[in-house]
Structure formats: C-alpha cells, structure tokens
Amino acid sequence: MHLKGIIGYLLTPCDDSGRVDHALLARHAERLMGEGVHALAPLGSVGCLPYLADDEREDVIRTVVGTASGKVPVLAGVSSLSTAGTVRHARYAERAGASAIQVLPSTYWKLTEDEIYAYYREVCETVSIPVMVYNNPFTTGIDLPVQFLARLAELPNVAMIKESSPDTTKIGRLRAACADKTAIYIGLNCMALRGFADGASGWCTASPNVSARFALNLYRCAMAGDKQGVDEWFAKQIDLLNFLMDHGLPRTVSAGMRLQGVPCGRLRAPLSPLGADHEQALFEILKKMEIVG
C-alpha cells in the first residue's frame, strides 16, 4: 500500500497539567480530515514523539486511529532509541490499527549502514503493515545515501521513503533508483515545488494544521500537470513553510493555530510557546496569505 497526497502531521496537545489532551487531539484530527488531508500522521516531529512516555505514545496512536475510523489512513511514528523499543512500538501500532508506520534511525550514536540495515530489517520482520523509511539528517545527523536507501527499499514491506535532506536532486534520484513498489515522499517543506515534479507520491507536512488549502491546492495542481498552478501555490506559502521549520515545528504550528482561534493546548515540556516577536512575524505572514484578518 502507498499513501498519496497530503499527509497531515499532528501536534500532540497537552492540558494545563502537562498530560496529553486526547479530546483536543481528536478534534485536531477531525479538523485536518475536514480540511481534506489524505492521511493523518501522529507522532512525528511536530507531535513531540521524543518527549512522550511509551504509554502516552500508545494512547496517541489509539486516539488518532479511533478518530480516523478508516476514513483516512493513519501513518504512526514508532521510532525509539533502541531496536527493541522501535519493534515494541511498531507491534503496538499494527495491533491498534495503524495503516503504516514511519521509522527513523536511532539518533544517539551515529550508526553504520550495516547497523541501520539490521535495525530496519528487524522492524520489517516484526510487522506486516507497510513501513516508511525516514531520512532526516537534521534530527539524526546522518544523511542516508541514495544507494543505501534503495537497498532498504528491497526489504519486503518497505513501501515508502520519506526524504528530508536539502539535496534538491535526491527525490528524483531515489525515484530512479527504487523499484515501483517503493513510493517517495517529500519530507522537507521547501522541496515541495521540485519534489512532485521529480515523481514524489505525496508530501509529509505539518503545514495543514495552519494552511491546509495551500498544500492541498499545490498537490491538486501537481497531479493535474498544472506547472503554473504549482508555482503559484508554492510561492504563496513558501514564507510560511520556511518560518515553520526555522523556529521549531511544535512552537510555530501551535502559534499558527492559536492565531486562527483554533485551540491548541500546551506544548510538552521542555518546549515553550513561540516568543512574542516571532509570533508577530508569523501573524504578518498569515495576514499576507489572507488566513487571518
């Protein structure tokens, strides 16, 4: 199974006591589905996965899968520092009804390619649902090469690769190197313009929490072969896309939602809200986009 289109990554909201607010999380998921995203992704970077305990992570997956109720696929983040931890979370995600799992390499010691391959092989041997390999040099300190990613793509249930390196040629080279069974996804917002042109099947992004119609219209134009439309919709949102990444996704996404009057809860400590000057800058970007008045 391949996911297609705009995969909306969810914030994990907390209440005033610091606990995950599951009622609000369900409302966020309903809101993104109502906006038209093609899949939901809990426990990505914007979902503060590293700051959640194991039982909290399981509860988040259960809430999102239950809210989706089969209306859209759910791509669950299951990465952990240890292979055993990732395997445990992968098994839980499958039992809970997730459609697919996203797996990032362990991010403490810099792993060798053989260690990373063994890590993914063990995860793939554990579950039967599709696996998305996630290359993110910003969080792991490792930029997995095209040929190694193509090797990972040969594992039986690696059906997807999310590419988040700043190399503008990488998605096209991955599409050429990998068999058709493996779809390639845009993981870095600023690559959305070229990524679809180079054969990406979808865009993994937290931006729909703030500006869903912009991402969805870009995708619609890309699928219609409307290059001018893609260029126009990308130009309308690139300032926001850059801002969201530059100042930390949980902070910027929650601020962007709050500026639109959407309850966003609190961030999980140690994260704190976006500062006043940056929030004003974000407001000006959203005003220019006619998202706020």
C-alpha positions as semicolon CSV with decimal commas, in nm:
position;residue;x (nm);y (nm);z (nm)
1;M;0,000;0,000;0,000
2;H;0,119;0,350;-0,088
3;L;-0,013;0,667;0,070
4;K;-0,083;0,950;-0,171
5;G;-0,132;1,323;-0,142
6;I;-0,100;1,544;0,163
7;I;-0,012;1,355;0,479
8;G;-0,100;1,581;0,771
9;Y;0,128;1,554;1,074
10;L;-0,049;1,614;1,404
11;L;0,051;1,824;1,701
12;T;0,025;1,641;2,035
13;P;-0,159;1,890;2,259
14;C;-0,125;1,883;2,636
15;D;-0,357;2,018;2,904
16;D;-0,266;2,262;3,181
17;S;-0,127;1,980;3,394
18;G;0,104;1,862;3,116
19;R;-0,091;1,548;3,027
20;V;-0,182;1,468;2,666
21;D;-0,524;1,617;2,590
22;H;-0,686;1,336;2,394
23;A;-1,017;1,515;2,339
24;L;-0,830;1,805;2,178
25;L;-0,607;1,568;1,978
26;A;-0,921;1,404;1,837
27;R;-1,056;1,748;1,743
28;H;-0,728;1,829;1,564
29;A;-0,754;1,505;1,368
30;E;-1,118;1,575;1,279
31;R;-1,024;1,925;1,168
32;L;-0,750;1,801;0,933
33;M;-0,981;1,538;0,786
34;G;-1,242;1,807;0,735
35;E;-0,985;2,020;0,555
36;G;-0,926;1,731;0,315
37;V;-0,587;1,581;0,402
38;H;-0,532;1,238;0,254
39;A;-0,377;1,074;0,563
40;L;-0,302;1,151;0,928
41;A;0,039;1,110;1,090
42;P;0,062;1,113;1,471
43;L;0,397;1,107;1,650
44;G;0,615;1,287;1,402
45;S;0,846;1,576;1,488
46;V;0,556;1,818;1,540
47;G;0,393;1,552;1,758
48;C;0,682;1,571;2,007
49;L;0,742;1,196;1,992
50;P;1,077;1,206;2,184
51;Y;0,910;1,379;2,481
52;L;0,634;1,122;2,531
53;A;0,643;0,814;2,751
54;D;0,575;0,474;2,598
55;D;0,220;0,453;2,729
56;E;0,147;0,807;2,609
57;R;0,264;0,719;2,261
58;E;0,036;0,417;2,254
59;D;-0,258;0,628;2,372
60;V;-0,194;0,887;2,098
61;I;-0,199;0,619;1,829
62;R;-0,520;0,472;1,971
63;T;-0,688;0,814;1,976
64;V;-0,594;0,901;1,618
65;V;-0,679;0,559;1,475
66;G;-1,014;0,572;1,654
67;T;-1,086;0,923;1,528
68;A;-0,990;0,837;1,171
69;S;-1,227;0,535;1,183
70;G;-1,100;0,417;0,846
71;K;-1,192;0,740;0,669
72;V;-0,824;0,816;0,601
73;P;-0,509;0,608;0,656
74;V;-0,303;0,662;0,971
75;L;0,078;0,666;0,947
76;A;0,212;0,620;1,302
77;G;0,558;0,723;1,416
78;V;0,720;0,440;1,611
79;S;1,089;0,533;1,628
80;S;1,282;0,480;1,950
81;L;1,646;0,492;2,059
82;S;1,673;0,113;2,073
83;T;1,577;-0,151;1,819
84;A;1,373;-0,326;2,088
85;G;1,183;-0,005;2,161
86;T;1,105;0,058;1,796
87;V;0,994;-0,303;1,749
88;R;0,765;-0,277;2,053
89;H;0,603;0,042;1,925
90;A;0,573;-0,099;1,572
91;R;0,390;-0,405;1,704
92;Y;0,156;-0,188;1,906
93;A;0,079;0,039;1,608
94;E;-0,016;-0,263;1,398
95;R;-0,237;-0,407;1,673
96;A;-0,403;-0,068;1,720
97;G;-0,500;-0,049;1,353
98;A;-0,244;0,191;1,205
99;S;-0,229;0,167;0,827
100;A;0,151;0,206;0,813
101;I;0,444;0,305;1,034
102;Q;0,715;0,568;0,997
103;V;1,060;0,463;1,117
104;L;1,354;0,695;1,177
105;P;1,700;0,551;1,253
106;S;1,814;0,570;1,613
107;T;1,958;0,914;1,685
108;Y;2,216;0,889;1,964
109;W;2,534;0,719;1,842
110;K;2,598;0,765;1,472
111;L;2,513;0,425;1,330
112;T;2,689;0,244;1,048
113;E;2,496;0,142;0,739
114;D;2,511;-0,222;0,849
115;E;2,363;-0,128;1,188
116;I;2,086;0,079;1,026
117;Y;2,006;-0,202;0,782
118;A;1,982;-0,457;1,066
119;Y;1,756;-0,216;1,257
120;Y;1,511;-0,178;0,968
121;R;1,525;-0,549;0,885
122;E;1,423;-0,641;1,239
123;V;1,134;-0,392;1,235
124;C;1,018;-0,523;0,897
125;E;1,030;-0,881;1,022
126;T;0,812;-0,782;1,316
127;V;0,511;-0,631;1,137
128;S;0,313;-0,697;0,822
129;I;0,191;-0,340;0,759
130;P;0,385;-0,106;0,526
131;V;0,695;0,068;0,659
132;M;0,804;0,421;0,568
133;V;1,180;0,471;0,595
134;Y;1,252;0,826;0,710
135;N;1,574;1,000;0,611
136;N;1,616;1,317;0,818
137;P;1,976;1,437;0,855
138;F;1,862;1,734;1,067
139;T;1,749;1,511;1,356
140;T;1,972;1,205;1,312
141;G;2,296;1,363;1,195
142;I;2,306;1,102;0,917
143;D;2,209;1,166;0,555
144;L;2,139;0,821;0,413
145;P;2,275;0,790;0,056
146;V;2,051;0,705;-0,236
147;Q;2,203;0,363;-0,297
148;F;2,164;0,266;0,068
149;L;1,803;0,383;0,074
150;A;1,745;0,177;-0,239
151;R;1,890;-0,123;-0,055
152;L;1,649;-0,064;0,234
153;A;1,367;-0,041;-0,020
154;E;1,433;-0,405;-0,111
155;L;1,313;-0,516;0,233
156;P;0,971;-0,680;0,180
157;N;0,741;-0,427;0,346
158;V;0,937;-0,105;0,294
159;A;0,676;0,057;0,073
160;M;0,768;0,423;0,126
161;I;1,067;0,654;0,177
162;K;1,027;1,000;0,328
163;E;1,317;1,217;0,212
164;S;1,407;1,524;0,419
165;S;1,757;1,613;0,308
166;P;1,818;1,957;0,150
167;D;1,963;1,796;-0,165
168;T;1,730;1,915;-0,441
169;T;1,819;1,617;-0,663
170;K;1,759;1,346;-0,404
171;I;1,391;1,272;-0,465
172;G;1,447;1,235;-0,839
173;R;1,749;1,010;-0,786
174;L;1,557;0,798;-0,535
175;R;1,267;0,761;-0,777
176;A;1,511;0,637;-1,042
177;A;1,697;0,402;-0,805
178;C;1,400;0,236;-0,634
179;A;1,157;-0,015;-0,779
180;D;0,796;0,090;-0,831
181;K;0,691;-0,090;-0,512
182;T;0,851;0,192;-0,311
183;A;0,694;0,537;-0,324
184;I;0,896;0,850;-0,245
185;Y;0,763;1,136;-0,029
186;I;0,862;1,497;0,025
187;G;0,971;1,543;0,385
188;L;1,121;1,891;0,371
189;N;0,865;2,164;0,305
190;C;1,086;2,375;0,082
191;M;1,125;2,075;-0,154
192;A;0,753;2,059;-0,237
193;L;0,791;2,250;-0,563
194;R;1,053;2,024;-0,716
195;G;0,957;1,707;-0,532
196;F;0,630;1,647;-0,714
197;A;0,793;1,729;-1,046
198;D;1,054;1,462;-0,971
199;G;0,799;1,190;-0,901
200;A;0,705;1,218;-0,532
201;S;0,379;1,045;-0,442
202;G;0,298;1,274;-0,153
203;W;0,406;1,544;0,087
204;C;0,457;1,469;0,457
205;T;0,395;1,801;0,630
206;A;0,267;1,971;0,943
207;S;0,167;2,279;0,742
208;P;-0,201;2,171;0,700
209;N;-0,253;2,248;1,069
210;V;-0,204;2,612;0,970
211;S;-0,267;2,636;0,595
212;A;-0,426;2,317;0,462
213;R;-0,579;2,458;0,144
214;F;-0,242;2,585;0,023
215;A;-0,081;2,241;0,043
216;L;-0,388;2,070;-0,099
217;N;-0,414;2,310;-0,393
218;L;-0,045;2,266;-0,472
219;Y;-0,095;1,889;-0,477
220;R;-0,407;1,920;-0,693
221;C;-0,217;2,126;-0,948
222;A;0,079;1,886;-0,941
223;M;-0,146;1,589;-1,015
224;A;-0,315;1,782;-1,298
225;G;0,019;1,869;-1,455
226;D;-0,050;2,239;-1,397
227;K;0,304;2,370;-1,351
228;Q;0,194;2,733;-1,334
229;G;-0,056;2,647;-1,062
230;V;0,209;2,458;-0,866
231;D;0,447;2,754;-0,893
232;E;0,178;2,997;-0,780
233;W;0,060;2,794;-0,481
234;F;0,418;2,728;-0,373
235;A;0,506;3,098;-0,394
236;K;0,202;3,183;-0,180
237;Q;0,316;2,961;0,108
238;I;0,696;2,941;0,095
239;D;0,745;3,216;0,356
240;L;0,522;3,025;0,595
241;L;0,687;2,691;0,518
242;N;1,029;2,834;0,592
243;F;0,907;3,005;0,910
244;L;0,750;2,685;1,043
245;M;1,081;2,500;1,009
246;D;1,313;2,780;1,115
247;H;1,154;2,831;1,457
248;G;1,061;2,476;1,556
249;L;0,752;2,295;1,430
250;P;0,567;2,241;1,761
251;R;0,608;2,610;1,857
252;T;0,519;2,754;1,517
253;V;0,233;2,519;1,437
254;S;0,067;2,572;1,775
255;A;0,110;2,950;1,739
256;G;-0,032;2,942;1,386
257;M;-0,336;2,753;1,506
258;R;-0,387;2,982;1,804
259;L;-0,369;3,294;1,581
260;Q;-0,662;3,149;1,386
261;G;-0,863;3,087;1,700
262;V;-0,804;2,712;1,699
263;P;-0,744;2,570;2,049
264;C;-0,400;2,409;2,053
265;G;-0,337;2,323;2,416
266;R;0,005;2,344;2,575
267;L;0,335;2,209;2,445
268;R;0,506;1,924;2,623
269;A;0,794;2,048;2,839
270;P;1,074;2,136;2,781
271;L;0,918;2,314;2,481
272;S;0,770;2,658;2,541
273;P;0,547;2,882;2,326
274;L;0,678;3,092;2,041
275;G;0,814;3,429;2,159
276;A;0,612;3,746;2,108
277;D;0,833;3,890;1,832
278;H;0,827;3,567;1,635
279;E;0,452;3,532;1,686
280;Q;0,403;3,880;1,543
281;A;0,617;3,786;1,243
282;L;0,404;3,474;1,194
283;F;0,087;3,683;1,218
284;E;0,214;3,908;0,938
285;I;0,284;3,605;0,717
286;L;-0,063;3,464;0,781
287;K;-0,220;3,803;0,716
288;K;-0,041;3,827;0,382
289;M;-0,177;3,481;0,297
290;E;-0,528;3,601;0,400
291;I;-0,551;3,327;0,661
292;V;-0,603;3,581;0,940
293;G;-0,754;3,929;0,920
